[in-house]
Coordinates of C-alpha atoms in Angstrom, one line a residue:
Chain B
Q214 CA 16.1 11.1 -1.3
V215 CA 12.9 10.5 -2.2
Q216 CA 10.8 11.2 0.7
L217 CA 6.5 11.6 1.4
V218 CA 5.8 13.3 5.0
Q219 CA 2.0 13.5 5.8
S220 CA 0.0 15.6 8.1
G221 CA 0.2 14.4 12.6
A222 CA -2.9 12.3 14.2
E223 CA -6.0 13.5 14.3
V224 CA -8.9 12.5 16.2
K225 CA -12.7 12.8 14.9
K226 CA -16.6 13.0 15.9
P227 CA -18.9 9.9 14.0
G228 CA -19.9 12.2 11.2
A229 CA -17.6 14.5 10.8
S230 CA -14.4 14.4 8.0
V231 CA -11.0 14.4 7.8
K232 CA -8.7 15.6 5.7
V233 CA -4.7 14.4 5.8
S234 CA -1.9 15.7 3.8
C235 CA 1.0 14.1 1.9
K236 CA 4.0 16.8 1.5
A237 CA 6.1 15.2 -1.5
S238 CA 9.5 15.7 -1.3
G239 CA 12.8 15.0 -3.7
Y240 CA 11.6 14.5 -7.0
T241 CA 9.5 16.1 -9.0
F242 CA 6.2 16.1 -7.7
T243 CA 3.8 16.4 -11.2
D244 CA 5.7 13.0 -12.5
Y245 CA 3.5 10.7 -10.2
Y246 CA 0.5 9.9 -9.6
M247 CA 0.2 10.0 -5.5
H248 CA -2.3 7.0 -4.0
W249 CA -4.1 6.6 -0.7
V250 CA -4.0 3.3 1.5
R251 CA -5.5 2.7 5.0
Q252 CA -5.0 -0.4 7.5
A253 CA -7.7 -0.3 10.3
P254 CA -5.6 -2.1 13.5
G255 CA -4.4 -5.3 13.2
Q256 CA -5.8 -5.4 10.3
G257 CA -4.7 -5.5 6.1
L258 CA -3.5 -3.0 3.6
E259 CA -6.6 -1.6 1.6
W260 CA -6.1 -0.2 -1.5
M261 CA -8.6 4.0 -1.5
G262 CA -7.4 5.5 -4.6
W263 CA -4.9 7.6 -6.7
I264 CA -4.6 11.2 -8.1
N265 CA -2.7 12.8 -10.7
P266 CA -0.8 15.9 -10.0
N267 CA -0.7 16.8 -13.2
S268 CA -4.1 16.9 -14.4
G269 CA -6.0 16.7 -10.6
G270 CA -8.0 13.1 -12.2
T271 CA -8.7 11.4 -9.5
S272 CA -9.7 7.3 -9.0
F273 CA -11.4 5.8 -6.4
A274 CA -12.2 2.2 -5.2
Q275 CA -15.5 1.8 -4.9
T276 CA -15.8 0.7 -1.2
F277 CA -15.5 4.3 -0.8
Q278 CA -17.2 6.5 -3.8
G279 CA -19.1 9.0 -3.1
R280 CA -17.3 9.9 0.6
V281 CA -13.7 10.2 -0.3
T282 CA -12.1 13.2 -2.0
M283 CA -8.1 13.2 -3.1
T284 CA -6.5 17.0 -4.1
R285 CA -3.2 18.8 -4.2
D286 CA -1.5 21.7 -4.6
T287 CA 0.9 21.8 -7.2
S288 CA 3.1 25.1 -5.5
I289 CA 3.9 22.9 -2.3
S290 CA 3.7 19.0 -3.7
T291 CA 1.3 18.4 -1.4
A292 CA -1.7 15.7 -1.7
Y293 CA -4.8 15.6 -0.2
M294 CA -6.6 13.1 1.2
E295 CA -10.9 13.8 2.5
L296 CA -12.8 11.5 4.3
S297 CA -16.4 12.6 5.3
R298 CA -19.2 11.3 6.7
L299 CA -17.0 9.5 9.9
T300 CA -17.2 6.0 11.5
S301 CA -15.6 4.3 13.8
D302 CA -14.8 1.6 11.1
D303 CA -13.2 4.4 9.8
R304 CA -10.0 3.8 12.6
A305 CA -7.4 3.3 10.9
V306 CA -3.7 4.3 9.8
Y307 CA -4.1 6.6 6.5
Y308 CA -0.9 6.0 4.2
C309 CA -0.2 7.9 1.0
A310 CA 2.3 6.4 -1.4
R311 CA 3.5 7.4 -4.6
I312 CA 3.4 4.8 -7.8
K313 CA 6.6 4.3 -10.0
S314 CA 4.6 2.0 -12.8
Y315 CA 2.3 -0.3 -11.2
Y316 CA 3.7 -0.5 -8.2
F317 CA 4.6 1.2 -4.8
D318 CA 7.9 2.6 -4.8
Y319 CA 7.6 5.0 -1.3
W320 CA 5.5 5.8 1.6
G321 CA 4.5 8.2 3.9
Q322 CA 5.0 7.5 7.7
G323 CA 1.4 6.9 8.5
T324 CA -1.4 9.0 9.7
L325 CA -4.1 7.6 12.4
V326 CA -7.5 8.8 12.8
T327 CA -9.4 7.6 15.8
V328 CA -13.4 8.1 15.4
S329 CA -14.7 8.5 18.5
S330 CA -17.9 10.7 20.0
Chain J
Q121 CA -13.5 -6.8 -5.5
S122 CA -12.7 -8.8 -2.9
A123 CA -9.1 -9.1 -1.1
L124 CA -6.2 -11.3 -2.8
T125 CA -6.2 -14.3 -0.2
Q126 CA -3.6 -14.9 1.7
P127 CA -1.9 -17.7 4.4
R128 CA -3.1 -15.5 7.6
S129 CA 0.4 -17.0 9.3
V130 CA 3.6 -18.3 8.5
S131 CA 6.7 -19.8 10.5
G132 CA 10.5 -21.2 9.7
S133 CA 13.4 -21.6 11.1
P134 CA 16.8 -19.4 10.8
G135 CA 18.2 -20.6 7.8
Q136 CA 15.2 -22.2 6.7
S137 CA 13.0 -20.6 3.0
V138 CA 9.1 -20.1 3.5
T139 CA 6.9 -19.8 0.1
I140 CA 3.6 -17.2 1.1
S141 CA 1.0 -17.5 -1.2
C142 CA -1.6 -15.3 -3.1
T143 CA -4.1 -16.2 -4.3
G144 CA -6.9 -13.4 -6.6
T145 CA -8.8 -14.2 -9.6
S146 CA -7.7 -14.0 -13.6
S147 CA -9.0 -10.4 -13.1
D148 CA -6.2 -9.4 -11.0
V149 CA -3.4 -11.3 -10.2
G150 CA -4.1 -13.8 -13.2
A151 CA -4.6 -11.8 -15.4
Y152 CA -1.4 -9.8 -15.0
N153 CA 2.5 -9.0 -14.4
Y154 CA 2.0 -6.4 -11.9
V155 CA 2.2 -8.3 -8.8
S156 CA 4.5 -6.9 -5.9
W157 CA 5.0 -7.7 -2.3
Y158 CA 5.3 -4.5 0.9
Q159 CA 7.4 -6.0 4.1
Q160 CA 5.4 -4.3 7.6
H161 CA 7.1 -4.7 10.8
P162 CA 4.9 -3.2 14.1
G163 CA 4.4 0.1 13.7
K164 CA 5.9 1.2 10.4
A165 CA 5.2 1.9 6.7
P166 CA 4.9 -0.7 3.6
K167 CA 8.6 -1.1 2.4
L168 CA 8.4 -3.0 -1.5
M169 CA 10.2 -6.1 -1.6
I170 CA 8.8 -7.1 -5.0
H171 CA 7.1 -5.7 -7.8
A172 CA 6.5 -7.0 -11.2
V173 CA 6.0 -10.5 -9.8
S174 CA 9.1 -11.5 -8.9
K175 CA 12.0 -7.9 -10.0
R176 CA 13.3 -7.1 -6.8
P177 CA 14.2 -3.6 -6.1
S178 CA 17.5 -2.2 -5.2
G179 CA 18.5 -3.4 -1.3
V180 CA 16.7 -6.0 -1.0
P181 CA 18.8 -9.3 -0.4
D182 CA 18.5 -11.8 -3.1
R183 CA 16.9 -14.3 0.0
F184 CA 13.8 -12.8 -1.2
S185 CA 11.8 -13.3 -4.8
G186 CA 8.7 -13.6 -6.9
S187 CA 6.4 -15.6 -9.1
K188 CA 3.5 -16.6 -10.2
S189 CA 1.4 -19.8 -11.5
G190 CA -2.4 -18.5 -13.2
N191 CA -4.1 -17.3 -10.5
T192 CA -2.0 -17.8 -7.5
A193 CA 1.5 -15.0 -6.6
S194 CA 4.3 -16.2 -4.3
L195 CA 6.8 -14.8 -2.1
T196 CA 10.3 -17.1 -1.2
I197 CA 12.5 -16.2 1.5
S198 CA 15.3 -18.1 2.2
G199 CA 18.0 -18.4 4.8
L200 CA 15.2 -17.1 7.4
Q201 CA 16.8 -14.6 9.5
A202 CA 15.5 -12.5 12.5
E203 CA 15.1 -9.8 10.4
D204 CA 12.5 -10.9 8.4
E205 CA 9.7 -11.4 10.8
A206 CA 7.4 -8.9 10.0
D207 CA 4.0 -9.1 8.0
Y208 CA 3.5 -9.5 4.5
Y209 CA 1.2 -8.0 1.5
C210 CA 1.3 -8.5 -1.8
C211 CA -1.2 -6.4 -4.1
S212 CA -2.0 -6.4 -7.2
Y213 CA -3.0 -4.3 -10.4
A214 CA -6.7 -5.4 -10.6
G215 CA -7.7 -3.7 -14.7
S216 CA -9.3 0.0 -14.2
Y217 CA -6.7 1.7 -13.0
T218 CA -7.4 0.2 -9.5
W219 CA -5.5 -2.6 -7.4
V220 CA -6.0 -5.3 -4.8
F221 CA -3.7 -5.8 -1.4
G222 CA -4.1 -9.3 0.4
G223 CA -5.1 -9.4 3.4
G224 CA -1.5 -9.9 5.0
T225 CA 1.0 -12.8 6.6
K226 CA 2.1 -12.6 10.0
L227 CA 5.7 -14.6 8.8
T228 CA 7.4 -15.6 11.5
V229 CA 11.3 -16.7 12.8
L230 CA 11.4 -20.1 15.7

């Protein structure tokens, strides 16, 4: 069965970077793009961008341009999302989500990122 | 790109029907039949309920249905059950390989 398992919670200082991983299993990793979505406490979902695990190509929401990097390691079926220059506004749960056609059919369990001095 | 507009909350009694609207623009909801809906219980990841405006994935009860008219999509839940109480989010493809979510609607089953 398809599973997306994310790395554990992180606590970072303002100005630092955070890197979240998303390990896929149960399907061919390179067959589906992987997206990242975040959710601030008590807030809605915010689309961040995607990575093509086959080519490594990426595309990001304008909000995150210049501050987000998405990479993958096909040898271990894992996607990564790195967000730099963190501020308190980046405190959120970050989800990876597999996309099929134009919808997100499987989601990771989420990774809480806390930004605190 | 602005978030799609959803009512902050809706409510209904068990057995009743409720409809959640999702209003976008002619660049997202109105332009593509790629609206999807997600249910999210507290502390859990979102779960796909509807895709391509009105298609239900296997395992989703047929009490859930979706539709679209112009720039507004809707999710209708009929025969409300206690377990339907959750947050619901719409999402639309917005062109140029970008997606946009709605702000979310809290459904309360009275």
